[in-house]
Amino acid sequence: MNLLRINNLNKTFGGNVLFDNVSLEINKQEKVALIGRNGVGKTTLVKMILNEITPDSGEIFIFKQACIGYLSQKIIESENNTLIDECLNVFSDLVRIEKELKRLSEVLSIDGSDLALKRYSDKEHEFLVKGGYDYLTKIEMLLTRFGFSKNEYNRSIESFSGGEKTRIAFAKLLMINPDLLILDEPTNHMDIEIIEWLEDYLRAYNGAVLVITHDKYFINRVVNKIYEIDNQSIETYYGNYDDYEIEKVSRYELLLKKYEKQKKEIAHLQSFVDRFRYKATKAKSAQDRIKKINRIKVVEVQGQTHSHINLKFTSKRPTNSHILEAVNLTIGYDKPLIEKINFQMRGFEKVGIIGNNGTGKTTLIKTLMGEIEPLEGKYVFHKQMKFGYFDQNLQNFNPDLTLIETVHSIYPTKTLYEVRSDLAKVQFVKEDVFKQVRVLSGGELVKLQILLIMLEKPDLLILDEPTNHLDIESKNLIEDIFEEYEGPMIFISHDRYFINKVATKIIKLDKEAHVFEGNYEEFVASVKPEIKETKSDRTKSLQPNYRKQKSLILKDIEVLEKEIKELHNSLFLEKIYSNKELYFETESTIKKKESELENLYIKLEEIDILAA
């Protein structure tokens, strides 16, 4: 069943065509990715769906008043609210019914009439049907998964950081449970562990999901349909990102064949016209062929005119010798972040540093670069190294300079032709070179910084989140550049696709440093049993037979729910509601059993995720 359908949508901005007769549809429970280069109109399309921008023509249908949820901080009603109050606002109707139930139970303690019983029974049934007995469990589960502890429930929203507010908005959006969930770059500023849980959650989500993302790993794990915006139109692909790549190549090869075939056909017709159009005996036949040529819908091969990043990092001859060694290295500022880090690095290795935000990833590379003194232990470079450092904050530029001035100020001996040639390697061509740095997008700043590092010809690359701000096309190129680079590299990244493609060694920072030889998928496969054992005390007790354990928990849930229902019904018995002490004792038992039920649902949800 369609939740959303777009027919023949057209939109022009400043005389430039953004969309030309674009159509798409999203069905119930579909998980859809919207991809394309930066600037092709992905966010604009979403804003038209949300009725924030009006299309020039075309139709957008949202069926049967479907609830659409869009991830933004506008979801937060008031930053003066506490975290728990903000979440409870989602369930305000249930909170109201719960208060009414409490009032009616007090009435029952003094009025045991049939009318009072019916009022309580009707209200209790409404509470049950609307999910009144599990909304607190849902709040706790989602806040826990997004990294919030119960100690933070009474903090005001305004006291949280920008990234934390985004996570609060995300959790609240999932509590709302819309029919169509629209997410714009949902993995930005998220730790890998949260992203992986989110992928499992969205894959099992009972509604539809439309996601704008450049995270190829996320697309692979969640999505079953892809819409790609390119050249003012939309192409549909079924499957995940790997399926998309295979199909895209296949379609392009087929298009080339059609193009070549049509070119030969037109050349053949044109040759006949050129030879015979002025001969009286053949003039009519020539005119027929001219008409046929004019009727041919010319096959256009798009994408060949796109400029490409043309960088190549050169390195000295890769060595098998160790170039760097850390021995019992403790890093931090006033107090240690990570203690006793031990690893060795050879002259060809590409070391990916991963871990949650705040675990010390940037502190580690700044320590290795000599910007921060070790608290204990040591690190040793066995030969002098020239570093090429990529700073994720992208603040190392003079915003008032143009691109050509920026490069020329660092390399004054280069001719303007050489500078323009360098800038062309990262897609800055023609008038682009006269742009001021201040007007560049995040992706353009990334390309500029990578170019400048390449021109430095460093011995060791040290990169802090190099793929942030890049679209998929640029990411593919950057991945290829660093995969082909034969020299040593240390990098921090949350981009699992990039880590998997580039890293030959992984250091995961948690409460300690875990060193692993291999790429990301090999790392995950090796630590998966360990992760399962250390997630929580409940998870430690899980047996390999998930199906059996899930069945046992479901039986316990069924028994508890039956007991709770019977206890609720017993509140209507005269011997209980006429005895105030017994009535409140029964209510206390109900709350205790409801708490047990909440814990069972949390355990069940953990088992589902681990079994995924």
XYZ file of C-alpha atoms in Angstrom:
612
model
C 0.000 0.000 0.000
C 1.300 3.464 -0.927
C 2.047 5.861 1.935
C 3.541 8.501 -0.340
C 3.361 9.039 -4.082
C 4.906 11.824 -6.171
C 3.784 12.345 -9.777
C 5.546 14.452 -12.433
C 7.170 16.850 -9.980
C 8.952 19.904 -11.397
C 11.020 22.501 -9.566
C 13.278 25.312 -10.788
C 15.589 27.444 -8.650
C 17.078 30.644 -10.037
C 16.438 29.557 -13.616
C 18.141 26.187 -13.052
C 16.031 23.036 -13.363
C 16.280 20.977 -10.183
C 13.599 18.359 -10.968
C 12.058 17.511 -14.329
C 8.933 15.296 -14.172
C 10.152 13.358 -11.152
C 7.963 10.525 -9.833
C 8.414 8.100 -6.942
C 6.426 6.120 -4.406
C 7.017 4.737 -0.926
C 4.978 1.811 0.312
C 4.152 0.609 3.797
C 7.209 -0.823 5.613
C 9.600 -0.030 2.730
C 13.062 1.125 3.711
C 14.159 3.630 1.063
C 17.397 5.600 0.562
C 17.520 8.872 -1.364
C 21.042 9.365 -2.713
C 22.876 11.668 -5.098
C 25.696 14.196 -5.223
C 25.596 17.219 -2.926
C 23.432 19.946 -4.415
C 21.169 17.758 -6.590
C 18.102 18.536 -4.447
C 17.680 15.685 -1.945
C 16.813 17.932 1.004
C 14.675 20.152 -1.247
C 12.616 17.122 -2.259
C 12.068 16.235 1.400
C 11.011 19.812 2.172
C 8.446 19.589 -0.619
C 7.114 16.360 0.909
C 6.879 18.202 4.252
C 5.081 21.100 2.520
C 7.847 23.542 3.455
C 8.606 24.264 -0.238
C 6.032 24.383 -3.033
C 6.784 22.583 -6.320
C 6.311 24.439 -9.619
C 4.045 21.636 -10.820
C 3.244 18.017 -10.121
C 1.456 16.238 -7.292
C 2.451 14.908 -3.878
C -0.025 12.453 -2.331
C 0.155 11.397 1.318
C -2.364 8.620 1.780
C -4.999 8.202 4.488
C -3.608 10.990 6.659
C -0.419 8.998 7.261
C 1.696 10.377 10.082
C 5.063 11.630 8.777
C 7.945 12.119 11.200
C 11.012 14.174 10.227
C 14.222 14.200 12.253
C 15.009 17.748 13.375
C 15.472 19.557 16.689
C 12.049 21.155 16.105
C 10.705 17.904 17.612
C 11.869 19.213 20.993
C 8.945 21.267 22.324
C 10.850 23.239 24.952
C 14.468 23.226 26.045
C 13.267 24.236 29.509
C 11.698 20.782 29.888
C 13.571 18.002 31.621
C 14.579 15.036 29.500
C 11.889 12.786 30.980
C 9.142 15.437 30.749
C 9.970 16.061 27.098
C 9.594 12.342 26.385
C 6.413 12.043 28.446
C 4.886 14.751 26.234
C 4.732 12.130 23.458
C 2.476 10.040 25.664
C 0.469 12.891 27.160
C -2.788 11.119 26.376
C -1.658 8.020 28.281
C -0.367 10.132 31.182
C -3.772 11.824 31.341
C -5.610 8.464 31.318
C -3.228 7.151 33.980
C -4.047 10.093 36.249
C -7.733 9.564 35.595
C -7.364 5.856 36.498
C -5.714 6.813 39.771
C -8.562 9.207 40.560
C -11.169 6.563 39.669
C -9.402 3.983 41.865
C -9.648 6.434 44.775
C -13.358 6.844 44.029
C -13.734 3.046 44.046
C -12.293 2.849 47.548
C -15.350 4.735 48.842
C -17.928 4.039 46.115
C -18.303 0.444 44.975
C -21.324 1.032 42.766
C -21.713 -0.629 39.376
C -21.439 2.787 37.707
C -18.089 3.525 39.398
C -16.828 0.055 38.480
C -17.859 0.521 34.839
C -16.162 3.911 34.624
C -12.917 2.425 35.945
C -13.189 -0.667 33.732
C -13.814 1.374 30.560
C -10.926 3.717 31.301
C -8.593 0.821 32.170
C -9.465 -0.898 28.873
C -8.698 2.301 26.935
C -5.354 2.557 28.769
C -4.518 -1.053 27.894
C -5.474 -0.732 24.207
C -3.402 2.446 23.752
C -0.277 0.793 25.192
C -0.435 2.288 28.655
C 1.439 -0.577 30.267
C 4.529 -0.336 28.085
C 5.106 3.361 27.277
C 7.536 3.835 30.183
C 9.461 0.781 29.001
C 9.681 2.272 25.523
C 10.970 5.598 26.866
C 13.627 3.857 28.976
C 14.710 1.539 26.178
C 15.099 4.311 23.589
C 16.854 6.764 25.913
C 19.232 3.995 27.033
C 20.001 3.036 23.440
C 20.764 6.661 22.542
C 23.229 6.863 25.407
C 21.230 8.506 28.215
C 21.212 7.166 31.775
C 18.428 7.507 34.344
C 20.643 9.973 36.228
C 20.098 12.413 33.328
C 16.295 12.164 33.196
C 15.797 15.282 35.335
C 18.338 17.436 33.484
C 16.884 20.280 31.424
C 17.183 19.867 27.648
C 19.120 23.142 27.368
C 21.944 21.671 29.502
C 22.742 19.031 26.856
C 25.192 19.563 23.969
C 24.063 20.031 20.361
C 24.862 16.416 19.489
C 22.996 15.177 22.574
C 19.955 17.273 21.635
C 19.972 15.627 18.206
C 19.966 12.216 19.899
C 17.110 13.307 22.191
C 15.120 14.447 19.128
C 15.855 11.130 17.431
C 14.715 9.095 20.439
C 11.550 11.188 20.730
C 10.811 10.748 17.022
C 11.007 6.966 17.418
C 8.648 7.203 20.410
C 6.130 8.976 18.181
C 6.314 5.950 15.843
C 5.223 7.676 12.583
C 3.929 5.762 9.554
C 6.733 7.292 7.452
C 10.017 8.168 9.119
C 12.136 10.703 7.178
C 15.774 10.921 8.242
C 18.374 13.332 6.838
C 21.910 12.037 7.515
C 20.877 10.117 10.660
C 24.344 8.675 11.339
C 26.074 12.056 11.632
C 27.583 12.607 15.109
C 26.543 9.114 16.225
C 28.848 6.548 17.790
C 29.219 3.307 15.840
C 27.505 1.277 18.599
C 24.417 3.538 18.466
C 24.402 3.401 14.652
C 24.508 -0.390 14.646
C 21.636 -0.605 17.139
C 19.691 1.972 15.078
C 20.184 -0.100 11.926
C 18.666 -3.131 13.638
C 15.785 -1.025 14.960
C 14.970 0.550 11.596
C 15.228 -2.747 9.759
C 12.521 -4.139 12.059
C 10.522 -0.868 12.186
C 6.842 -1.464 11.395
C 6.548 1.747 9.377
C 8.278 3.013 6.243
C 11.629 4.819 6.289
C 12.990 7.399 3.821
C 16.606 8.235 4.547
C 19.015 10.721 2.967
C 22.472 9.377 3.658
C 25.992 9.048 2.300
C 26.671 6.139 4.682
C 27.005 3.137 2.370
C 27.333 0.676 5.256
C 24.023 1.967 6.682
C 22.314 1.604 3.284
C 23.579 -1.960 2.991
C 22.173 -2.948 6.381
C 18.798 -1.137 6.307
C 17.568 -0.272 2.821
C 15.644 -2.361 0.263
C 15.061 0.346 -2.371
C 17.178 3.270 -3.598
C 16.149 6.415 -5.445
C 19.095 8.225 -7.038
C 18.725 11.856 -8.099
C 20.893 12.764 -11.084
C 20.494 15.086 -14.074
C 17.139 16.474 -12.800
C 15.555 13.004 -12.754
C 15.238 9.982 -10.471
C 16.328 6.422 -11.122
C 14.934 3.519 -9.062
C 17.083 0.626 -7.857
C 15.915 -2.335 -5.784
C 18.085 -3.823 -3.054
C 20.887 -2.389 -0.922
C 23.986 -0.356 -1.882
C 25.946 -3.324 -3.210
C 22.961 -4.275 -5.408
C 22.730 -0.644 -6.578
C 26.403 -0.551 -7.640
C 26.064 -3.758 -9.669
C 22.807 -2.625 -11.307
C 24.162 0.861 -12.058
C 27.145 -0.574 -13.929
C 24.844 -2.981 -15.772
C 22.481 -0.173 -16.805
C 25.354 2.023 -17.928
C 26.834 -0.751 -20.079
C 23.404 -1.388 -21.623
C 22.987 2.333 -22.272
C 26.364 2.461 -24.003
C 25.364 -0.442 -26.249
C 22.097 1.318 -27.151
C 24.014 4.539 -27.731
C 26.541 2.858 -30.055
C 23.813 0.984 -31.920
C 21.741 4.124 -32.380
C 24.787 6.124 -33.472
C 25.464 3.558 -36.214
C 21.802 3.598 -37.265
C 21.728 7.396 -37.506
C 25.070 7.443 -39.376
C 23.718 4.868 -41.844
C 20.543 6.918 -42.466
C 22.512 10.159 -42.694
C 24.911 8.593 -45.200
C 21.961 7.697 -47.477
C 20.562 11.240 -47.140
C 23.906 12.854 -47.952
C 24.309 10.724 -51.088
C 20.813 10.892 -52.557
C 18.869 13.896 -51.223
C 19.576 15.924 -54.402
C 18.944 13.088 -56.868
C 15.428 13.263 -58.271
C 14.964 9.477 -58.288
C 16.013 9.133 -54.633
C 14.815 12.462 -53.183
C 11.596 11.012 -51.709
C 13.498 8.153 -50.041
C 16.032 10.634 -48.670
C 13.228 12.790 -47.210
C 11.702 9.708 -45.567
C 15.024 8.977 -43.904
C 15.364 12.601 -42.723
C 11.945 12.271 -41.054
C 13.007 8.988 -39.505
C 16.167 10.593 -38.100
C 14.093 13.434 -36.620
C 11.717 10.937 -34.974
C 14.520 9.045 -33.234
C 14.675 9.737 -29.506
C 18.399 10.209 -29.058
C 19.998 8.089 -26.326
C 22.023 10.348 -24.042
C 24.919 8.942 -22.045
C 25.007 11.057 -18.905
C 27.735 11.204 -16.331
C 30.742 11.222 -18.632
C 31.131 14.974 -18.357
C 31.426 15.000 -14.560
C 34.823 16.180 -13.382
C 36.623 13.723 -11.115
C 39.037 13.953 -8.243
C 42.425 13.166 -9.723
C 44.750 12.892 -6.733
C 47.558 10.454 -6.112
C 49.491 10.435 -2.866
C 53.095 9.479 -3.411
C 55.129 7.776 -0.730
C 58.683 6.647 -0.245
C 59.256 2.988 -0.791
C 57.016 1.150 1.729
C 59.010 -0.602 4.422
C 58.296 -3.712 6.429
C 60.191 -2.241 9.351
C 58.452 -0.726 12.352
C 58.225 3.045 12.094
C 56.227 3.692 15.283
C 55.949 1.975 18.656
C 53.822 2.861 21.701
C 54.801 1.340 25.041
C 52.449 1.597 28.050
C 51.332 4.961 26.680
C 48.822 6.850 28.848
C 47.064 9.808 27.211
C 44.851 12.592 28.513
C 44.919 16.102 29.948
C 44.304 16.580 33.655
C 43.512 12.897 34.093
C 44.029 9.791 31.947
C 41.590 9.026 29.122
C 43.235 5.746 28.101
C 46.057 3.966 29.917
C 48.739 1.526 28.813
C 48.332 1.719 25.043
C 50.678 -0.737 23.339
C 51.041 -1.179 19.579
C 53.554 -1.239 16.746
C 53.141 0.142 13.228
C 55.026 -0.880 10.083
C 55.839 1.429 7.198
C 53.002 0.191 4.959
C 50.183 -0.124 7.506
C 46.978 1.896 7.592
C 45.766 2.090 11.163
C 42.115 2.962 11.798
C 41.304 4.350 15.257
C 37.693 3.777 16.301
C 35.637 4.244 19.458
C 32.816 6.271 20.948
C 32.979 10.053 21.154
C 35.063 11.183 24.102
C 37.171 8.028 24.360
C 40.383 9.817 23.320
C 40.784 9.206 19.574
C 41.822 12.771 18.687
C 43.862 13.007 21.901
C 45.828 9.924 20.789
C 46.777 11.295 17.377
C 47.645 14.723 18.831
C 49.873 12.947 21.361
C 51.594 11.033 18.549
C 52.072 14.318 16.669
C 53.782 15.845 19.726
C 51.066 18.405 20.436
C 50.144 16.818 23.782
C 52.615 15.299 26.256
C 51.994 11.677 27.352
C 50.911 11.321 30.969
C 52.876 8.077 31.266
C 54.729 5.652 29.030
C 56.188 6.589 25.684
C 55.918 6.446 21.925
C 58.860 6.284 19.544
C 59.156 7.077 15.820
C 62.096 4.998 14.619
C 62.856 7.532 11.923
C 62.022 11.175 11.339
C 58.550 11.566 9.817
C 56.911 14.480 8.041
C 53.212 14.459 8.958
C 50.340 15.280 6.634
C 47.482 16.121 9.006
C 43.796 16.327 8.091
C 41.827 18.271 10.731
C 38.122 17.403 10.797
C 37.265 20.955 11.979
C 38.454 22.385 8.629
C 39.550 25.642 10.241
C 43.079 25.953 8.908
C 42.179 28.375 6.106
C 41.942 32.141 5.728
C 38.243 32.632 4.857
C 38.926 35.859 2.951
C 41.302 34.300 0.419
C 40.168 32.767 -2.856
C 41.063 29.172 -3.690
C 43.792 30.225 -6.089
C 45.191 32.670 -3.477
C 45.095 29.958 -0.782
C 47.270 27.541 -2.748
C 49.531 30.263 -4.149
C 50.191 31.716 -0.662
C 51.584 28.333 0.428
C 53.444 27.625 -2.845
C 54.438 31.070 -4.189
C 56.892 29.618 -6.718
C 54.124 27.786 -8.589
C 52.782 29.457 -11.711
C 49.065 30.300 -11.896
C 48.714 27.561 -14.504
C 50.218 25.026 -12.074
C 47.948 26.208 -9.241
C 44.864 25.939 -11.462
C 45.976 22.465 -12.543
C 46.307 21.430 -8.889
C 42.844 22.774 -8.030
C 41.357 20.969 -11.016
C 42.489 17.686 -9.462
C 39.821 18.155 -6.786
C 37.096 19.428 -9.123
C 37.738 23.181 -8.791
C 37.727 24.352 -12.414
C 37.086 27.526 -14.409
C 35.513 30.261 -12.230
C 35.506 27.997 -9.149
C 39.124 28.923 -8.436
C 38.053 32.498 -7.641
C 35.606 31.445 -4.905
C 36.426 32.720 -1.440
C 37.089 30.006 1.130
C 34.233 31.359 3.282
C 31.605 30.317 0.686
C 32.824 26.731 0.295
C 30.646 23.849 1.448
C 31.938 21.296 3.937
C 32.629 18.834 1.113
C 34.578 21.446 -0.874
C 36.694 22.297 2.200
C 37.488 18.585 2.617
C 38.718 18.386 -0.984
C 40.830 21.527 -0.570
C 42.470 20.206 2.593
C 43.207 16.814 1.024
C 44.786 18.572 -1.986
C 47.052 20.641 0.284
C 48.142 17.512 2.183
C 48.993 15.799 -1.114
C 51.101 18.794 -2.195
C 53.070 18.571 1.084
C 54.313 15.056 0.130
C 54.251 13.792 3.740
C 55.875 10.600 5.044
C 52.897 9.715 7.291
C 49.254 10.624 6.761
C 47.270 11.403 9.915
C 43.597 11.924 9.160
C 40.767 12.906 11.517
C 37.372 11.999 9.962
C 38.393 12.588 6.294
C 35.053 11.519 4.756
C 32.786 13.852 6.746
C 30.709 16.188 4.537
C 31.350 14.162 1.368
C 28.654 12.769 -0.914
C 28.779 9.138 -2.027
C 30.479 9.907 -5.354
C 33.282 11.852 -3.637
C 33.575 9.217 -0.907
C 34.102 6.520 -3.525
C 36.969 8.503 -5.035
C 38.562 9.353 -1.682
C 38.316 5.702 -0.611
C 40.082 4.634 -3.800
C 42.823 7.237 -3.308
C 43.659 6.125 0.226
C 43.217 2.420 -0.547
C 45.777 2.726 -3.379
C 48.180 4.787 -1.247
C 51.104 2.528 -0.386
C 52.533 4.521 2.492
C 51.694 4.516 6.226
C 48.536 6.147 7.509
C 46.759 6.665 10.840
C 43.151 7.761 10.663
C 40.076 8.313 12.831
C 36.709 7.523 11.290
C 33.101 6.601 12.074
C 32.602 5.665 8.398
C 32.568 1.862 8.526
C 32.685 1.474 4.742
C 35.826 3.644 4.609
C 37.398 1.825 7.589
C 36.661 -1.547 6.040
C 38.093 -0.603 2.646
C 41.235 1.187 3.855
C 42.337 -0.107 7.273
C 44.842 -2.932 7.642
C 44.947 -2.586 11.436
C 42.329 -1.299 13.905
C 42.765 0.226 17.343
C 39.510 0.434 19.274
C 39.533 2.806 22.241
C 37.156 1.963 25.035
C 38.289 1.947 28.635
C 41.463 0.494 27.176
C 43.034 0.122 23.729
C 42.250 -3.043 21.756
C 44.558 -3.683 18.777
C 43.401 -5.880 15.889
C 45.133 -6.897 12.663
C 42.673 -6.657 9.756
C 39.810 -4.591 8.353
C 36.519 -3.587 9.976
C 34.435 -6.637 9.032
C 37.164 -8.969 10.287
C 37.346 -6.931 13.500
C 33.559 -7.146 14.049
C 33.589 -10.890 13.411
C 36.381 -11.364 15.947
C 34.873 -9.284 18.759
C 31.186 -10.166 18.268
C 31.184 -12.923 20.909
C 32.997 -10.588 23.307
C 30.511 -7.772 22.680
C 27.619 -10.109 23.345
C 29.182 -11.181 26.633
C 29.910 -7.677 27.903
C 26.867 -5.629 26.884
C 25.060 -6.119 30.194
C 24.522 -8.622 32.976
C 21.379 -9.827 31.227
C 23.211 -10.378 27.975
C 25.939 -12.367 29.741
C 23.340 -14.948 30.662
C 22.129 -15.463 27.112
C 22.589 -18.913 25.618
C 23.492 -19.536 21.960
C 19.991 -20.881 21.378
C 18.242 -17.517 20.948
C 15.009 -19.040 19.704
C 14.613 -21.211 22.816
C 15.431 -18.369 25.172
C 13.063 -16.005 23.372
C 10.310 -18.620 23.656
C 10.857 -18.904 27.429
C 10.739 -15.129 27.873
C 7.547 -14.868 25.810
C 5.957 -17.506 28.070
C 7.005 -15.541 31.165
C 5.547 -12.386 29.604
C 2.291 -14.189 28.869
C 2.037 -15.432 32.477
C 2.845 -12.006 33.936
C 0.374 -10.198 31.694
C -2.326 -12.673 32.737
C -1.484 -12.177 36.436
C -1.527 -8.382 36.053
C -4.888 -8.510 34.291
C -6.326 -10.714 37.048
C -4.998 -8.368 39.719
C -6.552 -5.388 37.915
C -9.871 -7.230 37.789
C -9.606 -8.098 41.483
C -9.645 -4.371 42.290
C -13.354 -4.477 41.407
C -14.081 -7.151 44.002
C -15.951 -5.862 47.051
C -13.615 -7.604 49.505
C -10.713 -5.626 48.001
C -12.099 -2.184 47.121
C -13.955 -2.059 50.465
C -10.694 -2.762 52.315
C -8.385 0.221 51.838
C -5.264 -1.581 53.088
C -5.869 -4.620 50.866
C -6.668 -2.371 47.878
C -3.340 -0.514 48.086
C -1.458 -3.760 48.737
C -2.945 -5.142 45.483
C -1.973 -1.973 43.621
C 1.576 -2.311 44.968
C 1.728 -5.914 43.737
C 0.502 -4.773 40.311
C 3.266 -2.148 40.054
C 5.900 -4.688 41.081
C 4.742 -7.153 38.437
C 4.560 -4.374 35.808
C 8.197 -3.555 36.603
C 9.101 -7.243 36.118
C 7.204 -7.147 32.810
C 9.187 -4.074 31.676
C 12.455 -5.890 32.391
C 11.297 -8.907 30.383
C 10.460 -6.695 27.390
C 13.891 -5.049 27.579
C 15.535 -8.485 27.732
C 13.429 -9.651 24.779
C 14.481 -6.603 22.736
C 18.179 -7.284 23.507
C 17.825 -10.898 22.378
C 16.207 -9.792 19.095
C 19.084 -7.391 18.407
C 21.773 -9.943 19.236
C 20.071 -12.552 17.091
C 19.823 -10.158 14.116
